[in-house]
Amino acid sequence: MRIRVVVRKRPLSKKESQVQDVDVIQPIPIHGHVIVHQPKTRVDLTREVETSNFAFDNSFDADSFNRDIYESTTSNLIPTMFNGGRGSVFAYGQTGSGKTFTMMGAEMTGNRGGQGRGVLDGNEGLYYLAARDVFQTRQQEEFKHFIVTVSLFEIYGGKLYDLLNARKVVKCLEDAKQKVCFPGLSEHVVNSEDDVMSLIQSGGNNRSTGTTSANADSSRSHAILLMSLKVPGRRRGPGAKMQEHGRLTFIDLAGSERGADTSKCDRQTRLEGAEINTSLLALKEVIRALATGGTMQHIPFRGSKLTQVLKDSFVGVDARSVMIACVAPNFSNCEHTINTLRYADRVKEKEFKAGGVGDEPRGDKRRSSYDGDRPTTAPAQVYGGGRKASAGGLVRRSLDGVGRAQEDPQPNPSNNAAAASKIRASLRRRSTAHASRGSNSGPELERKASSGLDAAIEKNFHKLLEPVNNGSNGGEEYFDPDEDTDDEEEERMREREARTEALAAKAREDMSKAAADLISSHRNAMTSMLGMVKKEMNMVNKTDADRDNLEQYIDELDALQERKVDMLGAMKQSLKKFKAAREIVRKGSSSNGNGGGKGSRGSKGKPLAGGGKMARMGRRATVDHLRDLEDVDDFEDLR
Ligand SMILES: Nc1ncnc2c1ncn2[C@@H]1O[C@H](COP(=O)(O)OP(=O)(O)OP(=O)(O)O)[C@@H](O)[C@H]1O
């Protein structure tokens, strides 16, 4: 599967501008960079800007139009669909970052065209633009026979709700050929882009007013739109089915912060958050596994309902995916933005052999992480400081010099220039590598990117020198030398915890399936045994009365013995599978109990602090065990 990852920044909202929130995100579209300038306060109360540089396939600034995003991401999926392939477009990001704006268009979010534009033209959503291209392409003679259908559903709390059929609950099953199907999901034939949009609008209304979705606003569920090309099947007449030729799937993912923010709300919201977290992690794992060429048996589709549902969209040589990571520009949302960028970064962390879906060349094999080595291990860079600068793209620049010794000098243009030149140098290294691999990136692109980078740094650096929140330190973090490592470690731990939870749920499911199999095979064996005992009694009586039947008796006895052995063998197998499944569940729960994972307690019954070292150590133990579990392929074998 091929995946292309782009980032889109939305403009500052009126409210954000009114409270003088600062724009700290700087996309550099030429090379798909996104620079984050994050103001921080150190323990000695000196202030600095930490600059992180991410690279993706493309990035879009606040003044970009939906049409630009469409051209760079989705338009190339239309031919794929007409050629019988499958395309998927994901919108990922925190609530309010512009996912709906991008997918549904400016009008649907009540926006009159964004800041200063005042026009809707160019901001129709991806749904509309894709539908328009589908109907245009269908006008070609060879495609005229295609029927276009649309289905819309949401995944909320592990269940599928048909948004175009009064929120009817729909099942997601696999047929004998392991093809995913949604029995009962309504499909609607559409003949124009306007048909598509009015269906989506009515589905959207259904979503927000549905009686079972009192809490399921858009950001707490994944909304999935299937746009399919169908051809009449071989069977004609009533009940005849249409066959799917190609499909385009749009996934408006639940707000990513819901998954992370599991501590502050009620139980229901926490459960929702955990569900979203699990599904987003499973999605990331599936995409990474597919992108790195994992075999089908080892792609964790069963990790969540979302990945089960999307399985078909991912498999096959013609499967292509695009992820649009939407980010808010302001400082207050900086943490969420960085989380979004990290997620998107890891989705495409391992570079793929094939290029992206879009039209731009991607020969440079750049790692879409911080500009260079993994930030998890790279020490923070302090310009002018005593610590050695690493090759990583994490840059810290001081904002003031209060109480500082010479090791961390006052910010000055030369420091700033030093930071810029470091980033530029790394960019140049990459550009050179890019060019040497035969892409069409040249000195001109490099020059533009570099000057864009300079401008970005200058602009934000000076803005950020002004005090945030009336000069107070409100909302800022204190500098901790281990902070980055700890943050990263925490994040990895959280991810693994979610995976542990998902694996444990899967193990329990497997165990209950194994128990059902065992009981049913035991019941069948007993029923057959009863029949056999009757038969045997007859045989024995008959042969006892007339020894001439001895030969027939021996043959029948042989056959009966064999049947018994087979039956006992099958039962033994079921018992073995059940025991293995039970063992996995037991190991999992005992490691959770000892491990100090979520909800675990210290020796005196005190809850272990979520961010404490003890909790981390405990979680590490759980994670180690999880690794063991993951290594055991029993999950697959047991099915
Ligand atoms: N690129 C943009 N240009 C102008 N306005 C935008 C842009 N992106 C988003 N907005 C505005 O920001 C607000 C939030 O956007 P949107 O509803 O798309 O967020 P979301 O990520 O879908 O949130 P949720 O997860 O809650 O559904 C809306 O008022 C929208 O019009």
PDB file of C-alpha atoms in Angstrom, residues 337-571:
ATOM      1  CA  THR A 337      -0.463  20.083  17.238  1.00  0.00           C
ATOM      2  CA  ILE A 338       2.833  18.437  18.094  1.00  0.00           C
ATOM      3  CA  ASN A 339       0.974  15.224  18.927  1.00  0.00           C
ATOM      4  CA  THR A 340      -0.786  15.361  15.572  1.00  0.00           C
ATOM      5  CA  LEU A 341       2.493  15.953  13.759  1.00  0.00           C
ATOM      6  CA  ARG A 342       4.137  13.080  15.625  1.00  0.00           C
ATOM      7  CA  TYR A 343       1.279  10.761  14.757  1.00  0.00           C
ATOM      8  CA  ALA A 344       1.435  11.724  11.095  1.00  0.00           C
ATOM      9  CA  ASP A 345       5.193  11.454  11.265  1.00  0.00           C
ATOM     10  CA  ARG A 346       5.056   7.907  12.568  1.00  0.00           C
ATOM     11  CA  VAL A 347       2.451   6.829  10.075  1.00  0.00           C
ATOM     12  CA  LYS A 348       5.062   7.330   7.409  1.00  0.00           C
ATOM     13  CA  GLU A 349       8.093   6.930   9.581  1.00  0.00           C
ATOM     14  CA  LYS A 350       9.376   3.885   7.795  1.00  0.00           C
ATOM     15  CA  GLU A 351       9.988   4.931   4.251  1.00  0.00           C
ATOM     16  CA  PHE A 352       8.331   2.900   1.569  1.00  0.00           C
ATOM     17  CA  LYS A 353       9.749   1.524  -1.610  1.00  0.00           C
ATOM     18  CA  ALA A 354       6.985   2.975  -3.726  1.00  0.00           C
ATOM     19  CA  GLY A 355       6.385   6.703  -3.984  1.00  0.00           C
ATOM     20  CA  GLY A 356       3.388   8.568  -2.668  1.00  0.00           C
ATOM     21  CA  VAL A 357       0.040   8.833  -4.290  1.00  0.00           C
ATOM     22  CA  GLY A 358       0.255  12.434  -5.241  1.00  0.00           C
ATOM     23  CA  ASP A 359       1.731  14.112  -8.176  1.00  0.00           C
ATOM     24  CA  GLU A 360       4.888  15.365  -6.628  1.00  0.00           C
ATOM     25  CA  PRO A 361       8.064  13.368  -6.846  1.00  0.00           C
ATOM     26  CA  ARG A 362       9.163  11.705  -3.650  1.00  0.00           C
ATOM     27  CA  GLY A 363      12.532  10.333  -4.429  1.00  0.00           C
ATOM     28  CA  ASP A 364      14.364  11.779  -1.474  1.00  0.00           C
ATOM     29  CA  LYS A 365      13.401   9.141   1.031  1.00  0.00           C
ATOM     30  CA  ARG A 366      13.297  11.769   3.654  1.00  0.00           C
ATOM     31  CA  ARG A 367      12.336  10.767   7.111  1.00  0.00           C
ATOM     32  CA  SER A 368       9.348  12.724   8.162  1.00  0.00           C
ATOM     33  CA  SER A 369      10.590  13.063  11.658  1.00  0.00           C
ATOM     34  CA  TYR A 370      12.292  15.989  13.240  1.00  0.00           C
ATOM     35  CA  ASP A 371      14.827  17.018  10.785  1.00  0.00           C
ATOM     36  CA  GLY A 372      17.292  14.224  11.268  1.00  0.00           C
ATOM     37  CA  ASP A 373      17.806  11.709  14.024  1.00  0.00           C
ATOM     38  CA  ARG A 374      14.922  10.542  16.157  1.00  0.00           C
ATOM     39  CA  PRO A 375      14.036  13.160  18.717  1.00  0.00           C
ATOM     40  CA  THR A 376      13.460  10.529  21.342  1.00  0.00           C
ATOM     41  CA  THR A 377      17.133  10.021  21.744  1.00  0.00           C
ATOM     42  CA  ALA A 378      18.558  13.248  20.457  1.00  0.00           C
ATOM     43  CA  PRO A 379      19.546  15.643  23.231  1.00  0.00           C
ATOM     44  CA  ALA A 380      17.928  19.032  23.124  1.00  0.00           C
ATOM     45  CA  GLN A 381      19.894  21.621  21.291  1.00  0.00           C
ATOM     46  CA  VAL A 382      20.662  24.835  23.045  1.00  0.00           C
ATOM     47  CA  TYR A 383      22.282  27.367  20.853  1.00  0.00           C
ATOM     48  CA  GLY A 384      25.136  29.074  22.494  1.00  0.00           C
ATOM     49  CA  GLY A 385      24.884  26.606  25.349  1.00  0.00           C
ATOM     50  CA  GLY A 386      27.372  24.197  26.788  1.00  0.00           C
ATOM     51  CA  ARG A 387      25.581  21.126  25.500  1.00  0.00           C
ATOM     52  CA  LYS A 388      26.679  19.694  22.248  1.00  0.00           C
ATOM     53  CA  ALA A 389      24.282  20.208  19.424  1.00  0.00           C
ATOM     54  CA  SER A 390      22.918  17.024  17.965  1.00  0.00           C
ATOM     55  CA  ALA A 391      22.070  16.280  14.395  1.00  0.00           C
ATOM     56  CA  GLY A 392      18.381  16.420  15.324  1.00  0.00           C
ATOM     57  CA  GLY A 393      16.083  19.159  14.214  1.00  0.00           C
ATOM     58  CA  LEU A 394      15.043  20.216  17.675  1.00  0.00           C
ATOM     59  CA  VAL A 395      16.290  23.730  18.167  1.00  0.00           C
ATOM     60  CA  ARG A 396      16.090  25.801  21.324  1.00  0.00           C
ATOM     61  CA  ARG A 397      16.628  29.491  21.291  1.00  0.00           C
ATOM     62  CA  SER A 398      16.525  31.683  24.384  1.00  0.00           C
ATOM     63  CA  LEU A 399      13.984  34.456  24.732  1.00  0.00           C
ATOM     64  CA  ASP A 400      15.592  36.285  27.580  1.00  0.00           C
ATOM     65  CA  GLY A 401      18.609  36.077  29.726  1.00  0.00           C
ATOM     66  CA  VAL A 402      17.259  36.491  33.278  1.00  0.00           C
ATOM     67  CA  GLY A 403      19.626  34.909  35.772  1.00  0.00           C
ATOM     68  CA  ARG A 404      21.616  33.280  33.036  1.00  0.00           C
ATOM     69  CA  ALA A 405      25.337  32.724  32.978  1.00  0.00           C
ATOM     70  CA  GLN A 406      27.444  33.008  29.867  1.00  0.00           C
ATOM     71  CA  GLU A 407      26.605  29.471  28.850  1.00  0.00           C
ATOM     72  CA  ASP A 408      23.260  30.689  27.525  1.00  0.00           C
ATOM     73  CA  PRO A 409      23.681  34.128  26.069  1.00  0.00           C
ATOM     74  CA  GLN A 410      21.025  36.724  25.318  1.00  0.00           C
ATOM     75  CA  PRO A 411      19.150  36.081  22.139  1.00  0.00           C
ATOM     76  CA  ASN A 412      20.544  38.029  19.301  1.00  0.00           C
ATOM     77  CA  PRO A 413      20.236  37.993  15.563  1.00  0.00           C
ATOM     78  CA  SER A 414      23.377  35.939  15.197  1.00  0.00           C
ATOM     79  CA  ASN A 415      21.949  33.189  17.418  1.00  0.00           C
ATOM     80  CA  ASN A 416      18.824  33.333  15.393  1.00  0.00           C
ATOM     81  CA  ALA A 417      20.824  33.219  12.207  1.00  0.00           C
ATOM     82  CA  ALA A 418      22.823  30.317  13.604  1.00  0.00           C
ATOM     83  CA  ALA A 419      19.606  28.411  14.196  1.00  0.00           C
ATOM     84  CA  ALA A 420      18.360  29.266  10.744  1.00  0.00           C
ATOM     85  CA  SER A 421      21.610  28.278   9.123  1.00  0.00           C
ATOM     86  CA  LYS A 422      21.652  24.951  10.997  1.00  0.00           C
ATOM     87  CA  ILE A 423      18.200  24.123   9.738  1.00  0.00           C
ATOM     88  CA  ARG A 424      19.075  25.408   6.308  1.00  0.00           C
ATOM     89  CA  ALA A 425      22.200  23.268   6.226  1.00  0.00           C
ATOM     90  CA  SER A 426      20.238  20.187   7.094  1.00  0.00           C
ATOM     91  CA  LEU A 427      17.654  21.087   4.500  1.00  0.00           C
ATOM     92  CA  ARG A 428      20.385  21.516   1.957  1.00  0.00           C
ATOM     93  CA  ARG A 429      21.863  18.129   2.828  1.00  0.00           C
ATOM     94  CA  ARG A 430      18.497  16.607   2.219  1.00  0.00           C
ATOM     95  CA  SER A 431      17.882  18.561  -0.959  1.00  0.00           C
ATOM     96  CA  THR A 432      21.243  17.475  -2.303  1.00  0.00           C
ATOM     97  CA  ALA A 433      20.421  13.888  -1.509  1.00  0.00           C
ATOM     98  CA  HIS A 434      17.078  14.420  -3.162  1.00  0.00           C
ATOM     99  CA  ALA A 435      18.642  15.852  -6.288  1.00  0.00           C
ATOM    100  CA  SER A 436      21.295  13.163  -6.462  1.00  0.00           C
ATOM    101  CA  ARG A 437      18.580  10.537  -6.486  1.00  0.00           C
ATOM    102  CA  GLY A 438      17.263  11.992  -9.702  1.00  0.00           C
ATOM    103  CA  SER A 439      14.229  13.904  -8.502  1.00  0.00           C
ATOM    104  CA  ASN A 440      13.394  17.194 -10.110  1.00  0.00           C
ATOM    105  CA  SER A 441      14.202  19.118  -6.967  1.00  0.00           C
ATOM    106  CA  GLY A 442      16.822  21.669  -7.868  1.00  0.00           C
ATOM    107  CA  PRO A 443      18.720  24.649  -6.509  1.00  0.00           C
ATOM    108  CA  GLU A 444      15.743  26.868  -7.195  1.00  0.00           C
ATOM    109  CA  LEU A 445      13.443  24.840  -4.969  1.00  0.00           C
ATOM    110  CA  GLU A 446      16.112  24.681  -2.354  1.00  0.00           C
ATOM    111  CA  ARG A 447      16.641  28.408  -2.441  1.00  0.00           C
ATOM    112  CA  LYS A 448      12.911  29.022  -2.090  1.00  0.00           C
ATOM    113  CA  ALA A 449      12.595  26.587   0.749  1.00  0.00           C
ATOM    114  CA  SER A 450      15.576  28.072   2.545  1.00  0.00           C
ATOM    115  CA  SER A 451      14.363  31.619   2.227  1.00  0.00           C
ATOM    116  CA  GLY A 452      10.892  30.518   3.333  1.00  0.00           C
ATOM    117  CA  LEU A 453      12.504  28.906   6.316  1.00  0.00           C
ATOM    118  CA  ASP A 454      14.423  32.049   7.197  1.00  0.00           C
ATOM    119  CA  ALA A 455      11.326  34.172   6.897  1.00  0.00           C
ATOM    120  CA  ALA A 456       9.393  31.724   9.060  1.00  0.00           C
ATOM    121  CA  ILE A 457      11.989  31.739  11.779  1.00  0.00           C
ATOM    122  CA  GLU A 458      12.410  35.508  11.736  1.00  0.00           C
ATOM    123  CA  LYS A 459       8.695  36.130  11.773  1.00  0.00           C
ATOM    124  CA  ASN A 460       7.896  33.820  14.608  1.00  0.00           C
ATOM    125  CA  PHE A 461      11.006  34.487  16.603  1.00  0.00           C
ATOM    126  CA  HIS A 462      10.204  38.171  16.896  1.00  0.00           C
ATOM    127  CA  LYS A 463       6.547  37.559  17.585  1.00  0.00           C
ATOM    128  CA  LEU A 464       7.371  35.161  20.319  1.00  0.00           C
ATOM    129  CA  LEU A 465       9.724  37.574  22.023  1.00  0.00           C
ATOM    130  CA  GLU A 466       6.599  39.424  23.115  1.00  0.00           C
ATOM    131  CA  PRO A 467       5.239  38.124  26.391  1.00  0.00           C
ATOM    132  CA  VAL A 468       2.447  35.619  26.160  1.00  0.00           C
ATOM    133  CA  ASN A 469      -0.514  35.986  28.573  1.00  0.00           C
ATOM    134  CA  ASN A 470       0.379  39.523  29.614  1.00  0.00           C
ATOM    135  CA  GLY A 471       3.869  38.617  30.545  1.00  0.00           C
ATOM    136  CA  SER A 472       2.932  35.919  33.036  1.00  0.00           C
ATOM    137  CA  ASN A 473       4.200  32.434  32.660  1.00  0.00           C
ATOM    138  CA  GLY A 474       0.678  31.043  32.569  1.00  0.00           C
ATOM    139  CA  GLY A 475       0.311  28.039  30.378  1.00  0.00           C
ATOM    140  CA  GLU A 476       4.036  27.617  29.912  1.00  0.00           C
ATOM    141  CA  GLU A 477       6.138  24.672  30.830  1.00  0.00           C
ATOM    142  CA  TYR A 478       9.148  24.546  33.050  1.00  0.00           C
ATOM    143  CA  PHE A 479      12.239  23.230  31.506  1.00  0.00           C
ATOM    144  CA  ASP A 480      13.297  19.810  32.589  1.00  0.00           C
ATOM    145  CA  PRO A 481      16.462  18.385  31.039  1.00  0.00           C
ATOM    146  CA  ASP A 482      14.830  14.977  30.800  1.00  0.00           C
ATOM    147  CA  GLU A 483      11.563  16.354  29.635  1.00  0.00           C
ATOM    148  CA  ASP A 484      11.752  15.337  25.987  1.00  0.00           C
ATOM    149  CA  THR A 485      12.891  11.868  26.743  1.00  0.00           C
ATOM    150  CA  ASP A 486      10.221  11.561  29.409  1.00  0.00           C
ATOM    151  CA  ASP A 487       7.499  12.916  27.136  1.00  0.00           C
ATOM    152  CA  GLU A 488       8.489  10.560  24.403  1.00  0.00           C
ATOM    153  CA  GLU A 489       8.727   7.681  26.789  1.00  0.00           C
ATOM    154  CA  GLU A 490       5.348   8.535  28.279  1.00  0.00           C
ATOM    155  CA  GLU A 491       3.842   8.668  24.834  1.00  0.00           C
ATOM    156  CA  ARG A 492       5.337   5.334  23.879  1.00  0.00           C
ATOM    157  CA  MET A 493       4.133   3.862  27.154  1.00  0.00           C
ATOM    158  CA  ARG A 494       0.633   5.186  26.539  1.00  0.00           C
ATOM    159  CA  GLU A 495       0.665   3.696  23.065  1.00  0.00           C
ATOM    160  CA  ARG A 496       1.793   0.378  24.391  1.00  0.00           C
ATOM    161  CA  GLU A 497      -0.740   0.440  27.165  1.00  0.00           C
ATOM    162  CA  ALA A 498      -3.461   0.967  24.637  1.00  0.00           C
ATOM    163  CA  ARG A 499      -2.046  -1.900  22.639  1.00  0.00           C
ATOM    164  CA  THR A 500      -1.921  -4.036  25.761  1.00  0.00           C
ATOM    165  CA  GLU A 501      -5.557  -3.229  26.373  1.00  0.00           C
ATOM    166  CA  ALA A 502      -6.445  -4.063  22.784  1.00  0.00           C
ATOM    167  CA  LEU A 503      -4.471  -7.303  22.924  1.00  0.00           C
ATOM    168  CA  ALA A 504      -6.005  -8.250  26.260  1.00  0.00           C
ATOM    169  CA  ALA A 505      -9.508  -7.654  24.893  1.00  0.00           C
ATOM    170  CA  LYS A 506      -8.604  -9.759  21.880  1.00  0.00           C
ATOM    171  CA  ALA A 507      -7.211 -12.489  24.129  1.00  0.00           C
ATOM    172  CA  ARG A 508     -10.418 -12.535  26.165  1.00  0.00           C
ATOM    173  CA  GLU A 509     -12.442 -12.687  22.983  1.00  0.00           C
ATOM    174  CA  ASP A 510     -10.284 -15.563  21.736  1.00  0.00           C
ATOM    175  CA  MET A 511     -10.676 -17.360  25.049  1.00  0.00           C
ATOM    176  CA  SER A 512     -14.440 -17.094  24.993  1.00  0.00           C
ATOM    177  CA  LYS A 513     -14.456 -18.321  21.370  1.00  0.00           C
ATOM    178  CA  ALA A 514     -12.215 -21.228  22.363  1.00  0.00           C
ATOM    179  CA  ALA A 515     -14.558 -22.046  25.262  1.00  0.00           C
ATOM    180  CA  ALA A 516     -17.558 -22.029  22.926  1.00  0.00           C
ATOM    181  CA  ASP A 517     -15.697 -24.329  20.498  1.00  0.00           C
ATOM    182  CA  LEU A 518     -14.703 -26.666  23.300  1.00  0.00           C
ATOM    183  CA  ILE A 519     -18.221 -26.961  24.722  1.00  0.00           C
ATOM    184  CA  SER A 520     -19.731 -27.480  21.306  1.00  0.00           C
ATOM    185  CA  SER A 521     -17.161 -30.138  20.351  1.00  0.00           C
ATOM    186  CA  HIS A 522     -17.710 -31.881  23.710  1.00  0.00           C
ATOM    187  CA  ARG A 523     -21.488 -31.807  23.209  1.00  0.00           C
ATOM    188  CA  ASN A 524     -21.139 -33.215  19.664  1.00  0.00           C
ATOM    189  CA  ALA A 525     -18.790 -35.909  20.944  1.00  0.00           C
ATOM    190  CA  MET A 526     -21.242 -36.945  23.671  1.00  0.00           C
ATOM    191  CA  THR A 527     -24.172 -37.082  21.273  1.00  0.00           C
ATOM    192  CA  SER A 528     -22.171 -39.234  18.849  1.00  0.00           C
ATOM    193  CA  MET A 529     -20.933 -41.403  21.728  1.00  0.00           C
ATOM    194  CA  LEU A 530     -24.502 -42.076  22.839  1.00  0.00           C
ATOM    195  CA  GLY A 531     -25.380 -43.161  19.280  1.00  0.00           C
ATOM    196  CA  MET A 532     -22.272 -45.287  19.138  1.00  0.00           C
ATOM    197  CA  VAL A 533     -22.950 -46.941  22.505  1.00  0.00           C
ATOM    198  CA  LYS A 534     -26.412 -47.938  21.279  1.00  0.00           C
ATOM    199  CA  LYS A 535     -24.916 -49.312  18.092  1.00  0.00           C
ATOM    200  CA  GLU A 536     -22.221 -51.148  20.021  1.00  0.00           C
ATOM    201  CA  MET A 537     -24.773 -52.761  22.327  1.00  0.00           C
ATOM    202  CA  ASN A 538     -26.648 -54.033  19.277  1.00  0.00           C
ATOM    203  CA  MET A 539     -23.415 -55.234  17.665  1.00  0.00           C
ATOM    204  CA  VAL A 540     -22.280 -57.071  20.814  1.00  0.00           C
ATOM    205  CA  ASN A 541     -25.666 -58.686  21.401  1.00  0.00           C
ATOM    206  CA  LYS A 542     -25.987 -59.695  17.749  1.00  0.00           C
ATOM    207  CA  THR A 543     -22.486 -61.176  17.527  1.00  0.00           C
ATOM    208  CA  ASP A 544     -22.821 -62.887  20.877  1.00  0.00           C
ATOM    209  CA  ALA A 545     -25.964 -64.629  19.635  1.00  0.00           C
ATOM    210  CA  ASP A 546     -24.527 -65.546  16.263  1.00  0.00           C
ATOM    211  CA  ARG A 547     -20.741 -65.906  15.919  1.00  0.00           C
ATOM    212  CA  ASP A 548     -21.090 -66.058  12.114  1.00  0.00           C
ATOM    213  CA  ASN A 549     -21.269 -62.259  12.236  1.00  0.00           C
ATOM    214  CA  LEU A 550     -17.793 -62.033  13.752  1.00  0.00           C
ATOM    215  CA  GLU A 551     -16.054 -60.649  10.639  1.00  0.00           C
ATOM    216  CA  GLN A 552     -18.616 -57.888  10.184  1.00  0.00           C
ATOM    217  CA  TYR A 553     -18.422 -57.179  13.925  1.00  0.00           C
ATOM    218  CA  ILE A 554     -14.623 -56.730  13.741  1.00  0.00           C
ATOM    219  CA  ASP A 555     -14.877 -54.330  10.770  1.00  0.00           C
ATOM    220  CA  GLU A 556     -17.568 -52.264  12.446  1.00  0.00           C
ATOM    221  CA  LEU A 557     -15.630 -52.193  15.713  1.00  0.00           C
ATOM    222  CA  ASP A 558     -12.539 -50.986  13.862  1.00  0.00           C
ATOM    223  CA  ALA A 559     -14.504 -48.177  12.222  1.00  0.00           C
ATOM    224  CA  LEU A 560     -16.091 -47.215  15.530  1.00  0.00           C
ATOM    225  CA  GLN A 561     -12.753 -47.119  17.313  1.00  0.00           C
ATOM    226  CA  GLU A 562     -11.340 -44.853  14.626  1.00  0.00           C
ATOM    227  CA  ARG A 563     -14.282 -42.492  14.887  1.00  0.00           C
ATOM    228  CA  LYS A 564     -13.812 -42.357  18.653  1.00  0.00           C
ATOM    229  CA  VAL A 565     -10.113 -41.601  18.324  1.00  0.00           C
ATOM    230  CA  ASP A 566     -10.849 -38.818  15.830  1.00  0.00           C
ATOM    231  CA  MET A 567     -13.489 -37.378  18.080  1.00  0.00           C
ATOM    232  CA  LEU A 568     -11.300 -37.493  21.156  1.00  0.00           C
ATOM    233  CA  GLY A 569      -8.459 -35.965  19.153  1.00  0.00           C
ATOM    234  CA  ALA A 570     -10.691 -33.066  18.076  1.00  0.00           C
ATOM    235  CA  MET A 571     -11.846 -32.555  21.636  1.00  0.00           C
TER     236      MET A 571
END
